[in-house]
mmCIF file of C-alpha atoms in Angstrom:
data_model
loop_
_atom_site.group_PDB
_atom_site.id
_atom_site.type_symbol
_atom_site.label_atom_id
_atom_site.label_comp_id
_atom_site.label_asym_id
_atom_site.label_seq_id
_atom_site.Cartn_x
_atom_site.Cartn_y
_atom_site.Cartn_z
ATOM 1 C CA MET A 14 -93.830 -8.952 50.437
ATOM 2 C CA GLY A 15 -97.252 -8.657 52.221
ATOM 3 C CA ASP A 16 -99.482 -11.407 53.563
ATOM 4 C CA LEU A 17 -99.494 -14.653 51.599
ATOM 5 C CA SER A 18 -102.226 -16.359 53.577
ATOM 6 C CA LEU A 19 -104.511 -18.363 51.264
ATOM 7 C CA GLY A 20 -107.416 -18.726 53.528
ATOM 8 C CA PRO A 21 -108.376 -19.127 57.057
ATOM 9 C CA PRO A 22 -105.891 -20.779 59.291
ATOM 10 C CA ALA A 23 -105.889 -24.536 59.300
ATOM 11 C CA ALA A 24 -106.872 -26.521 62.228
ATOM 12 C CA THR A 25 -103.315 -27.129 63.128
ATOM 13 C CA GLY A 26 -102.948 -23.473 63.999
ATOM 14 C CA ARG A 27 -99.785 -23.115 61.826
ATOM 15 C CA SER A 28 -99.394 -19.792 60.007
ATOM 16 C CA LEU A 29 -98.425 -19.704 56.292
ATOM 17 C CA THR A 30 -96.764 -16.312 56.611
ATOM 18 C CA PRO A 31 -93.301 -16.520 54.932
ATOM 19 C CA ARG A 32 -90.181 -16.357 57.079
ATOM 20 C CA GLY A 33 -86.481 -15.875 56.420
ATOM 21 C CA ASP A 34 -85.656 -19.514 56.810
ATOM 22 C CA GLY A 35 -88.077 -20.575 54.077
ATOM 23 C CA ILE A 36 -87.694 -20.801 50.297
ATOM 24 C CA GLY A 37 -87.378 -17.030 49.923
ATOM 25 C CA GLY A 38 -84.450 -16.978 52.351
ATOM 26 C CA VAL A 39 -82.616 -19.674 50.429
ATOM 27 C CA MET A 40 -83.106 -17.844 47.127
ATOM 28 C CA GLY A 41 -81.852 -14.580 48.621
ATOM 29 C CA ALA A 42 -78.701 -16.202 49.968
ATOM 30 C CA SER A 43 -77.979 -17.995 46.668
ATOM 31 C CA LEU A 44 -78.199 -14.757 44.667
ATOM 32 C CA GLY A 45 -75.750 -12.979 46.950
ATOM 33 C CA VAL A 46 -73.207 -15.756 46.628
ATOM 34 C CA ARG A 47 -73.460 -15.648 42.837
ATOM 35 C CA ILE A 48 -72.957 -11.893 42.728
ATOM 36 C CA ALA A 49 -69.905 -12.148 45.001
ATOM 37 C CA GLY A 50 -68.494 -14.938 42.856
ATOM 38 C CA VAL A 51 -68.903 -12.911 39.681
ATOM 39 C CA CYS A 52 -67.137 -9.936 41.297
ATOM 40 C CA LEU A 53 -64.284 -12.138 42.463
ATOM 41 C CA ALA A 54 -63.895 -13.751 39.029
ATOM 42 C CA GLY A 55 -63.887 -10.317 37.376
ATOM 43 C CA THR A 56 -61.272 -9.043 39.778
ATOM 44 C CA LEU A 57 -59.034 -12.053 39.102
ATOM 45 C CA ALA A 58 -59.429 -11.649 35.339
ATOM 46 C CA ILE A 59 -58.493 -7.958 35.437
ATOM 47 C CA THR A 60 -55.523 -8.642 37.695
ATOM 48 C CA THR A 61 -54.294 -11.431 35.416
ATOM 49 C CA ALA A 62 -54.676 -9.281 32.306
ATOM 50 C CA LEU A 63 -52.722 -6.422 33.873
ATOM 51 C CA ALA A 64 -49.972 -8.793 34.971
ATOM 52 C CA CYS A 65 -49.678 -10.286 31.481
ATOM 53 C CA GLU A 66 -49.643 -6.830 29.923
ATOM 54 C CA ASP A 67 -46.836 -5.651 32.238
ATOM 55 C CA HIS A 68 -44.862 -8.843 31.581
ATOM 56 C CA GLY A 69 -45.058 -8.287 27.805
ATOM 57 C CA GLY A 70 -42.902 -5.141 28.084
ATOM 58 C CA GLY A 71 -45.213 -2.991 25.975
ATOM 59 C CA ARG A 72 -48.546 -1.227 26.340
ATOM 60 C CA ASP A 73 -51.130 -0.526 23.669
ATOM 61 C CA ASP A 74 -54.156 1.675 24.032
ATOM 62 C CA SER A 75 -57.368 1.075 22.194
ATOM 63 C CA SER A 76 -56.702 3.833 19.726
ATOM 64 C CA GLY A 77 -53.717 1.953 18.211
ATOM 65 C CA GLY A 78 -51.525 5.064 18.377
ATOM 66 C CA GLY A 79 -49.437 4.066 21.370
ATOM 67 C CA THR A 80 -45.659 3.725 21.647
ATOM 68 C CA SER A 81 -43.930 0.417 21.052
ATOM 69 C CA VAL A 82 -40.397 -0.616 21.917
ATOM 70 C CA SER A 83 -38.571 -2.997 19.620
ATOM 71 C CA GLY A 84 -34.901 -3.697 19.270
ATOM 72 C CA GLY A 85 -34.085 -0.839 21.611
ATOM 73 C CA THR A 86 -35.626 1.770 19.268
ATOM 74 C CA VAL A 87 -38.685 3.816 20.085
ATOM 75 C CA SER A 88 -41.253 4.512 17.359
ATOM 76 C CA ALA A 89 -44.901 5.409 17.033
ATOM 77 C CA GLY A 90 -47.213 2.426 16.565
ATOM 78 C CA THR A 91 -49.661 2.099 13.671
ATOM 79 C CA ASP A 92 -52.867 0.158 13.426
ATOM 80 C CA GLY A 93 -52.089 -3.433 12.609
ATOM 81 C CA GLY A 94 -48.430 -2.466 11.857
ATOM 82 C CA THR A 95 -45.142 -3.852 13.049
ATOM 83 C CA ALA A 96 -43.162 -1.818 15.534
ATOM 84 C CA ALA A 97 -40.115 -0.103 14.074
ATOM 85 C CA GLY A 98 -36.752 -1.502 15.024
ATOM 86 C CA THR A 99 -37.424 -5.038 13.855
ATOM 87 C CA PRO A 100 -36.207 -5.427 10.250
ATOM 88 C CA THR A 101 -38.961 -6.313 7.810
ATOM 89 C CA GLY A 102 -38.959 -9.989 6.968
ATOM 90 C CA GLN A 103 -36.790 -10.907 9.956
ATOM 91 C CA PRO A 104 -37.906 -12.535 13.187
ATOM 92 C CA PRO A 105 -37.195 -10.797 16.489
ATOM 93 C CA ASP A 106 -34.012 -11.780 18.259
ATOM 94 C CA ASN A 107 -34.026 -14.763 20.553
ATOM 95 C CA GLY A 108 -34.733 -13.757 24.098
ATOM 96 C CA THR A 109 -36.949 -10.860 23.015
ATOM 97 C CA MET A 110 -40.551 -11.158 24.185
ATOM 98 C CA SER A 111 -43.382 -10.187 21.851
ATOM 99 C CA GLY A 112 -46.933 -9.242 22.703
ATOM 100 C CA SER A 113 -49.869 -8.048 20.632
ATOM 101 C CA GLY A 114 -51.881 -5.073 21.599
ATOM 102 C CA GLY A 115 -55.352 -5.564 22.990
ATOM 103 C CA SER A 116 -58.407 -5.922 20.790
ATOM 104 C CA ASP A 117 -62.127 -6.238 21.455
ATOM 105 C CA GLY A 118 -62.269 -9.671 19.916
ATOM 106 C CA PRO A 119 -60.617 -12.026 17.479
ATOM 107 C CA GLY A 120 -59.603 -10.214 14.337
ATOM 108 C CA GLY A 121 -59.896 -6.812 16.010
ATOM 109 C CA SER A 122 -57.141 -4.223 15.556
ATOM 110 C CA GLY A 123 -57.070 -2.465 18.815
ATOM 111 C CA GLY A 124 -53.373 -1.479 18.559
ATOM 112 C CA GLY A 125 -49.945 -2.145 17.022
ATOM 113 C CA SER A 126 -47.987 -5.184 17.959
ATOM 114 C CA GLY A 127 -44.879 -4.567 20.016
ATOM 115 C CA SER A 128 -41.777 -6.410 21.094
ATOM 116 C CA GLY A 129 -39.244 -5.375 23.651
ATOM 117 C CA SER A 130 -36.246 -6.615 25.553
ATOM 118 C CA ALA A 131 -36.842 -7.876 29.060
ATOM 119 C CA SER A 132 -33.599 -6.256 30.253
ATOM 120 C CA GLY A 133 -32.646 -2.616 30.594
ATOM 121 C CA THR A 134 -34.001 0.315 32.575
ATOM 122 C CA PRO A 135 -37.813 0.160 32.847
ATOM 123 C CA GLY A 136 -39.545 2.818 30.788
ATOM 124 C CA VAL A 137 -36.326 3.877 28.967
ATOM 125 C CA ALA A 138 -35.529 2.636 25.470
ATOM 126 C CA SER A 139 -31.917 1.608 25.068
ATOM 127 C CA THR A 140 -29.984 2.547 21.922
ATOM 128 C CA PRO A 141 -28.047 -0.336 20.331
ATOM 129 C CA SER A 142 -24.321 0.131 20.039
ATOM 130 C CA PRO A 143 -23.210 0.964 16.480
ATOM 131 C CA PRO A 144 -21.128 -1.690 14.722
ATOM 132 C CA ARG A 145 -17.471 -1.349 15.578
ATOM 133 C CA ALA A 146 -15.292 -0.272 12.658
ATOM 134 C CA PRO A 147 -12.549 -2.667 11.585
ATOM 135 C CA SER A 148 -9.400 -2.176 13.571
ATOM 136 C CA SER A 149 -6.822 0.108 11.943
ATOM 137 C CA GLY A 150 -3.974 -1.452 13.866
ATOM 138 C CA GLY A 151 -3.158 -4.068 11.230
ATOM 139 C CA PRO A 152 0.156 -4.491 9.443
ATOM 140 C CA VAL A 153 1.513 -1.394 7.717
ATOM 141 C CA ALA A 154 2.863 -1.825 4.196
ATOM 142 C CA ALA A 155 6.566 -1.068 3.913
ATOM 143 C CA PRO A 156 7.657 1.839 1.714
ATOM 144 C CA ALA A 157 9.153 1.102 -1.688
ATOM 145 C CA TRP A 158 12.799 0.131 -1.774
ATOM 146 C CA LEU A 159 15.496 0.578 -4.408
ATOM 147 C CA PRO A 160 14.897 -0.804 -7.916
ATOM 148 C CA PRO A 161 17.657 -2.757 -9.686
ATOM 149 C CA GLY A 162 20.530 -0.663 -11.035
ATOM 150 C CA PRO A 163 21.499 -2.796 -12.969
ATOM 151 C CA ARG A 164 24.240 -3.994 -10.663
ATOM 152 C CA SER A 165 27.647 -2.499 -11.261
ATOM 153 C CA PRO A 166 30.353 -5.063 -12.065
ATOM 154 C CA ASP A 167 32.591 -3.024 -9.728
ATOM 155 C CA ALA A 168 35.740 -4.312 -11.344
ATOM 156 C CA GLY A 169 37.749 -1.738 -9.417
ATOM 157 C CA ASN A 170 36.591 -3.310 -6.143
ATOM 158 C CA ALA A 171 36.548 0.111 -4.513
ATOM 159 C CA PRO A 172 33.577 1.873 -2.922
ATOM 160 C CA ASP A 173 31.856 4.273 -5.294
ATOM 161 C CA PRO A 174 28.268 5.595 -5.261
ATOM 162 C CA GLU A 175 27.159 3.180 -7.979
ATOM 163 C CA SER A 176 28.377 0.032 -6.206
ATOM 164 C CA VAL A 177 27.236 1.214 -2.759
ATOM 165 C CA TYR A 178 23.752 1.724 -4.240
ATOM 166 C CA ASP A 179 23.788 -1.968 -5.168
ATOM 167 C CA THR A 180 24.915 -2.976 -1.681
ATOM 168 C CA LEU A 181 22.052 -1.052 -0.080
ATOM 169 C CA ARG A 182 19.549 -2.481 -2.527
ATOM 170 C CA MET A 183 20.545 -6.100 -2.026
ATOM 171 C CA THR A 184 21.011 -6.037 1.753
ATOM 172 C CA PRO A 185 18.763 -3.404 3.374
ATOM 173 C CA SER A 186 18.969 -5.371 6.618
ATOM 174 C CA ASP A 187 22.642 -4.258 6.820
ATOM 175 C CA CYS A 188 22.016 -0.541 6.236
ATOM 176 C CA ARG A 189 23.500 0.365 9.603
ATOM 177 C CA ASP A 190 26.780 -1.343 8.708
ATOM 178 C CA THR A 191 26.808 0.115 5.179
ATOM 179 C CA LEU A 192 26.266 3.587 6.628
ATOM 180 C CA ARG A 193 29.700 3.436 8.281
ATOM 181 C CA SER A 194 31.381 3.413 4.857
ATOM 182 C CA ILE A 195 29.433 6.371 3.429
ATOM 183 C CA SER A 196 30.469 9.975 3.876
ATOM 184 C CA ALA A 197 28.161 12.968 3.675
ATOM 185 C CA GLU A 198 30.308 14.699 1.060
ATOM 186 C CA ALA A 199 29.091 15.861 -2.323
ATOM 187 C CA GLY A 200 28.113 12.934 -4.516
ATOM 188 C CA TRP A 201 27.306 10.797 -1.489
ATOM 189 C CA GLN A 202 24.580 12.843 0.227
ATOM 190 C CA VAL A 203 21.627 10.919 -1.148
ATOM 191 C CA LEU A 204 23.106 7.546 -0.195
ATOM 192 C CA HIS A 205 24.111 8.869 3.226
ATOM 193 C CA GLY A 206 20.554 10.031 3.870
ATOM 194 C CA LEU A 207 19.088 6.819 2.447
ATOM 195 C CA ALA A 208 21.255 4.600 4.648
ATOM 196 C CA ASN A 209 20.168 6.608 7.701
ATOM 197 C CA ALA A 210 16.487 6.326 6.774
ATOM 198 C CA CYS A 211 16.871 2.633 5.921
ATOM 199 C CA ALA A 212 18.295 1.863 9.361
ATOM 200 C CA ALA A 213 15.791 4.092 11.180
ATOM 201 C CA VAL A 214 12.658 2.712 9.533
ATOM 202 C CA GLN A 215 13.740 -0.802 10.473
ATOM 203 C CA GLY A 216 14.472 0.154 14.072
ATOM 204 C CA GLN A 217 18.227 -0.303 13.664
ATOM 205 C CA GLY A 218 19.392 3.157 14.622
ATOM 206 C CA GLY A 219 20.107 5.670 11.903
ATOM 207 C CA SER A 220 18.978 9.274 12.063
ATOM 208 C CA TRP A 221 15.739 10.712 10.718
ATOM 209 C CA ALA A 222 17.184 14.217 11.058
ATOM 210 C CA ALA A 223 20.238 13.342 8.955
ATOM 211 C CA ALA A 224 18.036 11.632 6.372
ATOM 212 C CA ALA A 225 15.794 14.699 6.030
ATOM 213 C CA SER A 226 18.795 17.058 5.901
ATOM 214 C CA ASP A 227 20.534 15.043 3.173
ATOM 215 C CA HIS A 228 17.316 14.805 1.181
ATOM 216 C CA ALA A 229 16.905 18.574 1.248
ATOM 217 C CA ALA A 230 20.561 19.230 0.416
ATOM 218 C CA ALA A 231 20.554 16.891 -2.596
ATOM 219 C CA ALA A 232 17.488 18.419 -4.252
ATOM 220 C CA GLY A 233 18.322 19.904 -7.642
ATOM 221 C CA GLY A 234 21.790 18.358 -7.815
ATOM 222 C CA LEU A 235 20.972 14.835 -8.972
ATOM 223 C CA SER A 236 23.220 13.797 -11.841
ATOM 224 C CA THR A 237 22.956 10.004 -12.200
ATOM 225 C CA CYS A 238 20.109 7.548 -12.711
ATOM 226 C CA LYS A 239 20.958 5.633 -9.537
ATOM 227 C CA GLU A 240 21.144 8.870 -7.586
ATOM 228 C CA ARG A 241 17.705 9.917 -8.840
ATOM 229 C CA ALA A 242 16.254 6.529 -7.905
ATOM 230 C CA ALA A 243 17.810 6.686 -4.434
ATOM 231 C CA TYR A 244 16.475 10.216 -3.939
ATOM 232 C CA ALA A 245 12.926 9.133 -4.836
ATOM 233 C CA VAL A 246 13.098 6.151 -2.445
ATOM 234 C CA LEU A 247 14.488 8.346 0.336
ATOM 235 C CA GLY A 248 11.587 10.753 -0.147
ATOM 236 C CA GLY A 249 9.123 7.864 0.079
ATOM 237 C CA ILE A 250 10.619 6.603 3.342
ATOM 238 C CA LEU A 251 10.530 10.099 4.839
ATOM 239 C CA GLU A 252 6.865 10.418 3.851
ATOM 240 C CA PHE A 253 6.171 7.007 5.396
ATOM 241 C CA HIS A 254 7.765 8.222 8.625
ATOM 242 C CA ARG A 255 5.604 11.354 8.617
ATOM 243 C CA GLN A 256 2.470 9.232 8.310
ATOM 244 C CA HIS A 257 3.600 6.522 10.737
ATOM 245 C CA PRO A 258 6.085 8.205 13.085
ATOM 246 C CA SER A 259 6.406 5.236 15.440
ATOM 247 C CA ALA A 260 6.237 2.409 12.892
ATOM 248 C CA THR A 261 9.168 0.154 12.035
ATOM 249 C CA VAL A 262 9.016 -2.247 9.093
ATOM 250 C CA PRO A 263 11.473 -4.541 7.314
ATOM 251 C CA LEU A 264 12.461 -3.510 3.809
ATOM 252 C CA PRO A 265 12.431 -5.989 0.903
ATOM 253 C CA SER A 266 15.845 -6.843 -0.476
ATOM 254 C CA SER A 267 15.065 -7.084 -4.180
ATOM 255 C CA PRO A 268 11.692 -5.732 -5.300
ATOM 256 C CA PRO A 269 10.686 -6.365 -8.902
ATOM 257 C CA GLY A 270 10.496 -3.489 -11.304
ATOM 258 C CA LYS A 271 12.184 -1.616 -14.068
ATOM 259 C CA ASP A 272 15.903 -0.861 -13.825
ATOM 260 C CA ALA A 273 16.833 2.568 -12.536
ATOM 261 C CA CYS A 274 19.256 3.011 -15.441
ATOM 262 C CA ASP A 275 18.517 2.404 -19.098
ATOM 263 C CA PHE A 276 22.071 1.927 -20.298
ATOM 264 C CA GLY A 277 22.500 2.760 -23.973
ATOM 265 C CA ILE A 278 24.529 4.487 -26.677
ATOM 266 C CA ALA A 279 23.493 8.088 -27.231
ATOM 267 C CA ALA A 280 25.712 8.929 -30.193
ATOM 268 C CA VAL A 281 28.624 7.731 -32.335
ATOM 269 C CA ASN A 282 30.720 10.324 -34.167
ATOM 270 C CA VAL A 283 33.662 10.141 -36.506
ATOM 271 C CA VAL A 284 36.116 12.873 -35.529
ATOM 272 C CA ASP A 285 36.604 15.467 -38.286
ATOM 273 C CA ARG A 286 34.960 13.274 -40.917
ATOM 274 C CA THR A 287 31.588 11.947 -42.025
ATOM 275 C CA GLU A 288 33.052 8.492 -42.712
ATOM 276 C CA ALA A 289 35.851 6.655 -40.960
ATOM 277 C CA ARG A 290 38.944 5.135 -42.438
ATOM 278 C CA PRO A 291 40.856 2.567 -40.422
ATOM 279 C CA GLY A 292 42.769 4.409 -37.696
ATOM 280 C CA ASP A 293 40.422 7.429 -37.529
ATOM 281 C CA ALA A 294 39.145 8.506 -34.137
ATOM 282 C CA VAL A 295 35.527 7.565 -33.356
ATOM 283 C CA THR A 296 33.801 8.699 -30.186
ATOM 284 C CA ILE A 297 31.050 6.710 -28.503
ATOM 285 C CA GLU A 298 28.804 8.467 -25.992
ATOM 286 C CA VAL A 299 26.936 6.249 -23.525
ATOM 287 C CA HIS A 300 24.133 7.326 -21.194
ATOM 288 C CA ASP A 301 22.592 5.996 -17.981
ATOM 289 C CA THR A 302 25.839 4.493 -16.809
ATOM 290 C CA TYR A 303 25.347 2.431 -13.648
ATOM 291 C CA PHE A 304 29.036 2.000 -12.816
ATOM 292 C CA ASP A 305 32.059 4.165 -12.134
ATOM 293 C CA HIS A 306 33.321 5.691 -15.374
ATOM 294 C CA GLY A 307 36.918 4.903 -14.583
ATOM 295 C CA GLU A 308 36.098 1.225 -15.083
ATOM 296 C CA LEU A 309 35.091 1.825 -18.706
ATOM 297 C CA ARG A 310 38.653 2.405 -19.798
ATOM 298 C CA ASP A 311 40.179 -0.737 -18.395
ATOM 299 C CA ASN A 312 37.312 -3.198 -18.137
ATOM 300 C CA ALA A 313 34.709 -2.486 -20.831
ATOM 301 C CA ALA A 314 34.720 -4.182 -24.202
ATOM 302 C CA VAL A 315 33.941 -2.444 -27.503
ATOM 303 C CA LEU A 316 32.795 -4.458 -30.502
ATOM 304 C CA ILE A 317 32.636 -3.189 -34.092
ATOM 305 C CA ASP A 318 30.212 -5.170 -36.203
ATOM 306 C CA GLY A 319 30.343 -7.919 -33.587
ATOM 307 C CA GLU A 320 34.141 -8.163 -33.606
ATOM 308 C CA LEU A 321 36.063 -7.327 -30.428
ATOM 309 C CA LEU A 322 38.210 -4.238 -30.806
ATOM 310 C CA GLU A 323 41.654 -5.394 -29.743
ATOM 311 C CA THR A 324 43.203 -1.941 -29.521
ATOM 312 C CA GLY A 325 40.956 -0.960 -26.635
ATOM 313 C CA GLN A 326 39.400 2.406 -25.901
ATOM 314 C CA VAL A 327 40.162 5.664 -24.182
ATOM 315 C CA LEU A 328 37.867 7.455 -21.754
ATOM 316 C CA VAL A 329 37.467 10.996 -23.058
ATOM 317 C CA SER A 330 35.000 12.467 -20.625
ATOM 318 C CA GLY A 331 32.545 11.502 -17.936
ATOM 319 C CA SER A 332 30.005 13.519 -16.024
ATOM 320 C CA GLY A 333 26.970 12.303 -14.126
ATOM 321 C CA ASP A 334 25.687 9.206 -15.857
ATOM 322 C CA ARG A 335 27.077 10.039 -19.301
ATOM 323 C CA ALA A 336 30.524 9.151 -20.586
ATOM 324 C CA VAL A 337 32.429 9.358 -23.857
ATOM 325 C CA VAL A 338 34.996 6.806 -24.961
ATOM 326 C CA CYS A 339 37.160 7.052 -28.026
ATOM 327 C CA ILE A 340 38.369 4.267 -30.278
ATOM 328 C CA ALA A 341 40.481 4.008 -33.420
ATOM 329 C CA ALA A 342 38.400 2.655 -36.306
ATOM 330 C CA PRO A 343 39.560 -0.857 -37.221
ATOM 331 C CA SER A 344 40.152 -2.441 -40.570
ATOM 332 C CA LEU A 345 37.571 -4.878 -41.880
ATOM 333 C CA ALA A 346 38.691 -8.476 -42.073
ATOM 334 C CA THR A 347 36.778 -8.931 -45.307
ATOM 335 C CA GLY A 348 38.335 -5.874 -46.879
ATOM 336 C CA ARG A 349 34.989 -4.974 -48.428
ATOM 337 C CA TYR A 350 34.451 -1.231 -48.194
ATOM 338 C CA PRO A 351 32.432 0.853 -47.633
ATOM 339 C CA LYS A 352 30.356 -0.771 -44.931
ATOM 340 C CA SER A 353 27.930 0.504 -42.317
ATOM 341 C CA VAL A 354 28.881 -1.074 -39.010
ATOM 342 C CA SER A 355 27.353 -1.477 -35.575
ATOM 343 C CA VAL A 356 28.957 -0.510 -32.280
ATOM 344 C CA THR A 357 28.517 -2.371 -28.981
ATOM 345 C CA VAL A 358 29.786 -1.351 -25.551
ATOM 346 C CA ARG A 359 29.750 -4.198 -23.042
ATOM 347 C CA TYR A 360 30.366 -3.825 -19.347
ATOM 348 C CA GLY A 361 27.984 -5.893 -17.300
ATOM 349 C CA ASP A 362 25.054 -5.139 -19.591
ATOM 350 C CA SER A 363 25.513 -4.385 -23.278
ATOM 351 C CA ALA A 364 24.441 -1.412 -25.353
ATOM 352 C CA THR A 365 24.391 -1.605 -29.149
ATOM 353 C CA ARG A 366 23.802 0.968 -31.876
ATOM 354 C CA GLU A 367 23.139 -0.401 -35.338
ATOM 355 C CA ASN A 368 24.519 1.393 -38.418
ATOM 356 C CA ALA A 369 26.599 3.570 -36.129
ATOM 357 C CA PHE A 370 29.057 4.787 -38.747
ATOM 358 C CA THR A 371 30.465 3.892 -42.147
ATOM 359 C CA LEU A 372 33.909 2.424 -42.691
ATOM 360 C CA VAL A 373 35.677 3.225 -45.971
ATOM 361 C CA ALA A 374 38.864 1.877 -47.515
ATOM 362 C CA PRO A 375 42.065 2.892 -45.749
ATOM 363 C CA ASP A 376 44.590 5.322 -47.146
ATOM 364 C CA PRO A 377 47.307 3.120 -48.672
ATOM 365 C CA GLU A 378 49.967 5.538 -47.490
ATOM 366 C CA GLU A 379 48.805 5.421 -43.831
ATOM 367 C CA SER A 380 48.620 2.547 -41.417
ATOM 368 C CA PRO A 381 46.111 2.482 -38.539
ATOM 369 C CA GLY A 382 47.557 3.420 -35.168
ATOM 370 C CA PRO A 383 46.392 2.825 -31.581
ATOM 371 C CA PRO A 384 43.537 4.938 -30.221
ATOM 372 C CA ALA A 385 45.883 6.743 -27.844
ATOM 373 C CA SER A 386 47.513 8.339 -30.859
ATOM 374 C CA VAL A 387 44.273 9.915 -32.031
ATOM 375 C CA CYS A 388 42.116 10.233 -28.870
ATOM 376 C CA PRO A 389 42.733 12.460 -25.865
ATOM 377 C CA GLU A 390 42.496 10.860 -22.433
ATOM 378 C CA ALA A 391 40.115 12.082 -19.744
ATOM 379 C CA PRO A 392 40.371 11.907 -15.941
ATOM 380 C CA THR A 393 38.755 8.921 -14.276
ATOM 381 C CA GLY A 394 35.547 8.895 -12.266
ATOM 382 C CA ASN A 395 32.048 10.179 -12.847
ATOM 383 C CA GLY A 396 32.819 13.811 -12.154
ATOM 384 C CA SER A 397 30.432 14.288 -9.218
ATOM 385 C CA ALA A 398 31.575 11.363 -7.153
ATOM 386 C CA SER A 399 33.941 11.709 -4.226
ATOM 387 C CA PRO A 400 35.892 8.821 -2.739
ATOM 388 C CA ALA A 401 34.256 7.061 0.161
ATOM 389 C CA PRO A 402 36.023 7.353 3.522
#
């Protein structure tokens, strides 16, 4: 600094030349300490900022175009925007740490805000697992079972396809036992295959191969309404097995629905005439029979205009689910002729045809005879049915 002497030396002989242990030395030392303190404070601030930035799980650069991680999805950040992966209007998940990008001051937009999970591989964004689809291993709906017949009265108390159909329908849990009484002969193939499929689908034995073979063999040869219904149900069970080859399900015993057979009168004809006199032969053709035709002759009732025909009837023919019975036209109790009359055939269910034919006055020289004298008799059975074993 040069010589700071202000004048000649005092009498004491002390020099006023500055030294390092004077005021200048103290000022120099104080300045150095301050500079060192500032450096240390700056170092601590930078270190703390870096530590906080690393702990936040995301890094923003001053340009605002950095990469943010949110919800395990990586997306490009935007100035002042919200990182992709967090649904708009929804808060981040609990346990997810959020941090805002750096800015030069309050209100600055130095970068996008980011949030990220504290777990996972550092530097690698994890992809969230997609939602798991509902399990497909729930209960499987059983295939359709036999509709009502209606039920055959089975007055003959002997196995025939119509009554065995009813047994299968009402007690599918006993299909394995019912199968023992069914042959695979013509007329029984559909029921034989159905009983096999019924037992197999319920895990009670049976044979899928026999069911499929009988189903194929019966195609094109279905002649009764119950047989057609059984064939359709058998096809449905076979399709169920193709779709669920290892599934077993119980079958319902009596599902609701329309009857398989719509029993009714197809035609009424007066033999050799347009009108009937008492004693003339009249044929009645019924369709959709749900019972063995042989039972019509001995067990059915025929009513003319609501009055029971006491002379009975004769079975003329029967094939498939159609049958023809013959009666001898009765005399009217009122004696008022001519009269259009109704015909009813009753066996289990009833079938009625209104205004079926016209009765005229009898020939005074002839007396009505029994139907056997005017109607031929037909063999019993439904034509296609074979006796059960």
